[in-house]
Short mmCIF file of C-alpha atoms in Angstrom, two decimals:
data_model
loop_
_atom_site.label_atom_id
_atom_site.label_comp_id
_atom_site.label_asym_id
_atom_site.label_seq_id
_atom_site.Cartn_x
_atom_site.Cartn_y
_atom_site.Cartn_z
CA MET A 26 60.81 -156.92 92.86
CA GLU A 27 63.78 -155.34 90.78
CA ARG A 28 61.37 -155.36 87.71
CA LEU A 29 58.56 -153.92 89.64
CA THR A 30 60.94 -151.06 90.92
CA LEU A 31 61.93 -150.37 87.24
CA PHE A 32 58.35 -150.11 86.32
CA HIS A 33 57.81 -147.33 88.85
CA LEU A 34 60.94 -145.61 87.92
CA ARG A 35 59.91 -145.45 84.24
CA ARG A 36 56.54 -144.35 85.15
CA ALA A 37 57.98 -141.44 87.08
CA ASP A 38 60.16 -140.61 84.13
CA ARG A 39 57.09 -139.96 81.93
CA THR A 40 55.90 -137.24 84.05
CA ASN A 41 58.98 -135.21 83.06
CA GLY A 42 57.55 -134.40 79.67
CA PRO A 43 54.06 -133.30 78.59
CA GLU A 44 51.37 -135.45 79.80
CA THR A 45 49.55 -136.52 76.57
CA ARG A 46 46.20 -138.27 76.47
CA THR A 47 47.95 -141.43 75.15
CA ILE A 48 50.69 -141.29 77.95
CA ILE A 49 47.99 -140.98 80.65
CA ASP A 50 46.03 -143.90 79.21
CA GLN A 51 49.14 -146.00 79.04
CA MET A 52 49.94 -145.27 82.72
CA GLU A 53 46.52 -146.00 83.80
CA THR A 54 46.54 -149.29 81.99
CA GLU A 55 49.78 -150.33 83.43
CA SER A 56 48.53 -149.45 86.91
CA LEU A 57 45.59 -151.65 86.43
CA VAL A 58 47.35 -154.71 85.16
CA SER A 59 50.73 -154.43 86.99
CA LYS A 60 49.60 -156.28 90.16
CA ALA A 61 48.25 -159.26 88.28
CA TYR A 62 51.18 -159.20 85.88
CA TYR A 63 53.79 -159.39 88.65
CA GLU A 64 51.89 -162.11 90.61
CA LYS A 65 51.83 -164.17 87.47
CA LEU A 66 55.45 -163.54 86.82
CA CYS A 67 56.52 -164.66 90.22
CA GLN A 68 54.68 -168.09 89.58
CA TRP A 69 56.16 -168.56 86.16
CA LYS A 70 57.83 -171.89 85.33
CA ASP A 71 60.47 -172.68 82.70
CA ASP A 72 58.20 -175.16 81.01
CA ALA A 73 54.89 -172.91 81.16
CA LEU A 74 55.72 -171.43 77.73
CA ARG A 75 54.76 -173.86 74.84
CA LEU A 76 54.35 -173.40 71.11
CA PHE A 77 51.48 -175.51 69.73
CA LYS A 78 53.33 -176.30 66.52
CA ILE A 79 50.71 -178.75 65.16
CA ASN A 80 47.85 -176.26 65.58
CA HIS A 81 49.88 -173.65 63.77
CA ILE A 82 50.84 -175.86 60.83
CA ASN A 83 47.25 -177.01 60.46
CA TYR A 84 46.01 -173.35 60.51
CA LEU A 85 48.71 -172.29 58.01
CA ASN A 86 48.06 -175.16 55.64
CA LYS A 87 44.24 -174.41 55.73
CA ARG A 88 44.85 -170.80 54.74
CA LEU A 89 47.41 -171.21 52.09
CA PHE A 90 45.02 -171.53 49.23
CA ASN A 91 41.60 -171.05 50.86
CA LEU A 92 41.02 -167.60 52.68
CA PRO A 93 37.72 -166.59 54.01
CA MET A 94 35.79 -163.61 52.58
CA SER A 95 37.12 -161.44 55.38
CA PHE A 96 40.54 -161.40 53.69
CA GLU A 97 39.13 -159.88 50.40
CA HIS A 98 40.60 -156.51 51.29
CA LEU A 99 44.03 -158.10 51.02
CA ASP A 100 43.59 -159.05 47.37
CA ALA A 101 46.43 -156.90 46.39
CA SER A 102 48.75 -158.44 49.04
CA GLN A 103 48.58 -162.10 47.79
CA PRO A 104 52.24 -162.65 47.53
CA TRP A 105 52.67 -161.30 51.08
CA LEU A 106 50.25 -163.87 52.45
CA ALA A 107 52.13 -166.63 50.52
CA TYR A 108 55.37 -165.52 51.94
CA TRP A 109 54.11 -165.35 55.62
CA ILE A 110 52.54 -168.66 55.49
CA VAL A 111 55.51 -170.46 53.70
CA HIS A 112 58.09 -168.72 55.93
CA ALA A 113 56.14 -169.69 59.11
CA LEU A 114 55.88 -173.21 57.87
CA ARG A 115 59.63 -173.35 57.33
CA LEU A 116 60.30 -172.00 60.79
CA LEU A 117 58.01 -174.77 62.18
CA ASN A 118 60.24 -177.34 60.28
CA PHE A 119 57.28 -178.31 58.13
CA VAL A 120 58.25 -179.91 54.81
CA ILE A 121 56.14 -178.37 52.21
CA PRO A 122 54.71 -181.07 49.81
CA GLU A 123 55.70 -181.03 46.05
CA GLU A 124 52.26 -180.38 44.94
CA THR A 125 51.92 -177.24 47.15
CA SER A 126 55.24 -175.93 46.10
CA VAL A 127 54.37 -176.39 42.39
CA LYS A 128 51.01 -174.56 42.85
CA LEU A 129 52.71 -171.64 44.72
CA ILE A 130 55.33 -171.32 42.00
CA SER A 131 52.76 -171.31 39.27
CA PHE A 132 50.58 -168.69 41.16
CA LEU A 133 53.53 -166.41 41.69
CA ALA A 134 54.65 -166.79 38.04
CA SER A 135 51.05 -165.61 37.13
CA SER A 136 51.64 -162.49 39.38
CA GLN A 137 54.82 -161.46 37.57
CA HIS A 138 54.31 -158.39 35.52
CA PRO A 139 55.45 -158.49 31.89
CA ASP A 140 57.39 -155.33 32.31
CA GLY A 141 59.24 -156.53 35.48
CA GLY A 142 58.34 -157.12 39.17
CA PHE A 143 55.39 -158.72 40.79
CA GLY A 144 52.02 -157.42 41.42
CA GLY A 145 49.59 -158.17 44.29
CA GLY A 146 48.12 -160.85 42.15
CA PRO A 147 47.56 -161.93 38.43
CA TYR A 148 47.05 -158.80 36.14
CA GLN A 149 47.83 -156.36 38.92
CA PHE A 150 50.48 -153.60 38.46
CA ALA A 151 54.10 -154.30 39.82
CA HIS A 152 54.83 -152.98 43.40
CA LEU A 153 58.16 -153.34 45.30
CA ALA A 154 56.34 -154.62 48.41
CA THR A 155 54.64 -157.41 46.68
CA SER A 156 57.82 -158.08 44.68
CA TYR A 157 59.60 -158.43 48.04
CA GLY A 158 56.90 -160.86 49.18
CA ALA A 159 56.97 -162.87 45.96
CA VAL A 160 60.73 -163.23 45.73
CA ASN A 161 61.15 -164.16 49.48
CA CYS A 162 58.40 -166.75 49.13
CA LEU A 163 60.18 -168.30 46.11
CA ALA A 164 63.40 -168.29 48.11
CA SER A 165 61.76 -169.87 50.99
CA LEU A 166 60.77 -172.80 48.95
CA CYS A 167 64.41 -173.76 48.57
CA ARG A 168 64.07 -174.94 45.14
CA ARG A 169 66.07 -173.84 41.90
CA ASP A 170 63.04 -173.92 39.76
CA ALA A 171 61.23 -171.53 42.01
CA LEU A 172 63.80 -168.74 41.66
CA ASP A 173 64.16 -169.51 37.84
CA ILE A 174 60.73 -168.16 37.13
CA ILE A 175 61.94 -164.55 37.91
CA ASN A 176 62.68 -162.63 34.86
CA ARG A 177 65.82 -160.81 36.05
CA ASP A 178 66.28 -158.61 32.86
CA THR A 179 62.84 -157.09 33.07
CA LEU A 180 63.10 -156.90 36.89
CA ALA A 181 66.34 -154.82 36.61
CA ASP A 182 64.76 -152.49 33.95
CA TRP A 183 61.71 -151.95 36.08
CA MET A 184 63.85 -151.23 39.20
CA ARG A 185 65.93 -148.89 37.23
CA LYS A 186 62.75 -146.82 36.46
CA LEU A 187 61.98 -146.84 40.30
CA HIS A 188 65.38 -145.60 41.22
CA GLN A 189 65.47 -141.81 41.87
CA PRO A 190 68.34 -139.37 41.40
CA ASP A 191 68.72 -138.93 45.10
CA GLY A 192 69.18 -142.75 45.61
CA SER A 193 65.68 -143.44 46.86
CA PHE A 194 63.16 -145.87 45.26
CA LEU A 195 59.48 -145.37 44.34
CA MET A 196 57.35 -148.19 45.64
CA HIS A 197 55.71 -148.32 42.20
CA LEU A 198 55.73 -146.29 39.06
CA GLY A 199 54.10 -143.03 39.89
CA GLY A 200 54.19 -143.89 43.63
CA GLU A 201 55.80 -142.69 46.93
CA ALA A 202 59.41 -142.99 47.89
CA ASP A 203 60.39 -143.95 51.36
CA VAL A 204 62.82 -146.17 53.21
CA ARG A 205 60.52 -149.21 52.55
CA GLY A 206 61.30 -148.93 48.88
CA ALA A 207 64.98 -148.84 49.44
CA TYR A 208 64.90 -151.95 51.52
CA CYS A 209 62.57 -153.91 49.34
CA ALA A 210 64.60 -153.10 46.28
CA THR A 211 67.79 -153.98 47.92
CA ALA A 212 66.49 -157.29 49.49
CA VAL A 213 65.07 -158.34 46.09
CA ALA A 214 68.28 -157.45 44.17
CA LYS A 215 70.34 -159.38 46.77
CA LEU A 216 68.21 -162.56 46.48
CA THR A 217 68.21 -162.42 42.69
CA GLY A 218 71.80 -161.54 42.12
CA LEU A 219 71.07 -158.09 40.66
CA LEU A 220 72.98 -156.33 43.45
CA ARG A 221 76.19 -157.91 42.35
CA LYS A 222 75.41 -157.64 38.60
CA HIS A 223 73.98 -154.18 38.55
CA PRO A 224 75.54 -152.21 41.49
CA ASP A 225 74.66 -149.04 39.65
CA LEU A 226 71.08 -149.63 40.44
CA PHE A 227 71.89 -148.40 44.04
CA GLU A 228 73.84 -145.37 43.20
CA SER A 229 73.51 -143.07 46.24
CA THR A 230 71.01 -145.20 48.01
CA ALA A 231 73.17 -145.92 51.01
CA GLU A 232 73.69 -142.07 51.51
CA TRP A 233 70.04 -141.35 51.05
CA VAL A 234 69.11 -144.01 53.66
CA ALA A 235 71.65 -142.66 56.17
CA SER A 236 70.25 -139.25 55.80
CA CYS A 237 67.05 -140.63 57.04
CA GLN A 238 68.64 -141.06 60.62
CA THR A 239 67.09 -138.44 62.92
CA TYR A 240 68.29 -136.44 65.80
CA GLU A 241 66.42 -139.01 67.99
CA GLY A 242 68.83 -141.70 66.78
CA GLY A 243 66.18 -143.79 64.96
CA PHE A 244 65.30 -143.60 61.22
CA GLY A 245 62.32 -141.97 59.50
CA GLY A 246 60.59 -142.81 56.37
CA GLN A 247 62.25 -139.85 54.60
CA PRO A 248 64.78 -137.33 55.58
CA GLY A 249 63.42 -135.03 58.28
CA LEU A 250 60.63 -137.30 59.41
CA GLU A 251 60.02 -138.76 62.83
CA ALA A 252 62.04 -141.97 63.75
CA HIS A 253 59.89 -145.13 63.57
CA GLY A 254 60.67 -148.78 64.45
CA GLY A 255 59.50 -150.04 61.17
CA TYR A 256 61.49 -147.66 59.11
CA ALA A 257 64.54 -148.21 61.39
CA PHE A 258 64.44 -151.88 60.60
CA CYS A 259 64.24 -151.01 56.92
CA ALA A 260 67.10 -148.54 57.00
CA VAL A 261 69.47 -150.70 59.01
CA ALA A 262 68.78 -153.73 56.92
CA THR A 263 69.38 -151.72 53.67
CA LEU A 264 72.59 -150.39 54.90
CA CYS A 265 73.84 -153.81 55.96
CA LEU A 266 72.83 -155.48 52.77
CA LEU A 267 74.67 -152.71 50.77
CA GLY A 268 77.76 -153.13 53.03
CA ARG A 269 77.45 -149.54 54.29
CA SER A 270 76.57 -150.07 58.00
CA ASP A 271 79.44 -147.68 58.72
CA LEU A 272 77.06 -144.91 57.84
CA ILE A 273 74.89 -145.52 60.86
CA ASN A 274 75.34 -143.58 63.98
CA LEU A 275 75.25 -146.62 66.13
CA PRO A 276 75.39 -144.92 69.64
CA ARG A 277 72.47 -142.73 68.75
CA LEU A 278 70.59 -145.63 67.45
CA LEU A 279 71.03 -147.89 70.31
CA TYR A 280 70.06 -145.06 72.72
CA TRP A 281 66.86 -144.55 70.75
CA VAL A 282 66.04 -148.23 70.63
CA SER A 283 66.73 -149.01 74.30
CA HIS A 284 64.44 -146.10 75.11
CA ARG A 285 61.54 -147.59 73.11
CA GLN A 286 61.18 -150.69 75.31
CA MET A 287 58.23 -150.60 77.71
CA ALA A 288 59.03 -151.32 81.26
CA THR A 289 56.03 -153.32 82.19
CA GLU A 290 55.27 -155.62 79.31
CA GLY A 291 58.84 -155.68 77.79
CA GLY A 292 57.64 -154.84 74.35
CA PHE A 293 58.75 -151.92 72.12
CA GLN A 294 57.04 -148.89 70.99
CA ASN A 295 57.20 -147.87 67.39
CA LYS A 296 58.11 -144.29 68.12
#
């Protein structure tokens, strides 16, 4: 009943602002499902929630090297797919076979650009997002020979070209600069030891990321943009990796985050 009361209070709060079409749709949907939702909630048992680990493991293994045609639009995201699958398997305590690990390492090595970084697949140009996916996948394999394929010299040179005078990072040469770039670059540098070896790669980066915190309390993709959950994650993670979490206005951030949680389903809005 306490949760149900909270639901009605939050509904009332929404009417204090402008009633946009999306807010009205959200309220109507919550009204339709709330009765069934809370009836089910009252019947909930502690052992009712189960993760079908074997089913997940079988699905992930099946998709590691054989994706259906419907995935062709993700051709430039192949290191991401490898990382998501390997990371999920690790979380499920699945031991990745030697043959599978070797094939993954070979594939990611073929996706490494000769001028530094990793592309979305063999012969594709280097991109910070796919470099993040590739390096994290290699790290998730927990093998020294996996991380040894990374050419750290060309990686550092490439990242230096992406680094901008204000501290931000381009996602790729000639590409856009936003908080994603700063996070991907920082995470890759941390995992490969470049953050310690080349601290100048991140000159002014912490200050630039901190300037992306908005009056709302969250972080936008660039200074002056609307706060967004995805960018907030990237910004906070970047500042923590750089050891500059002191630049975060934590009270404002916590206020913004707590107000993004939906009362009925418990999930969070992006903005």
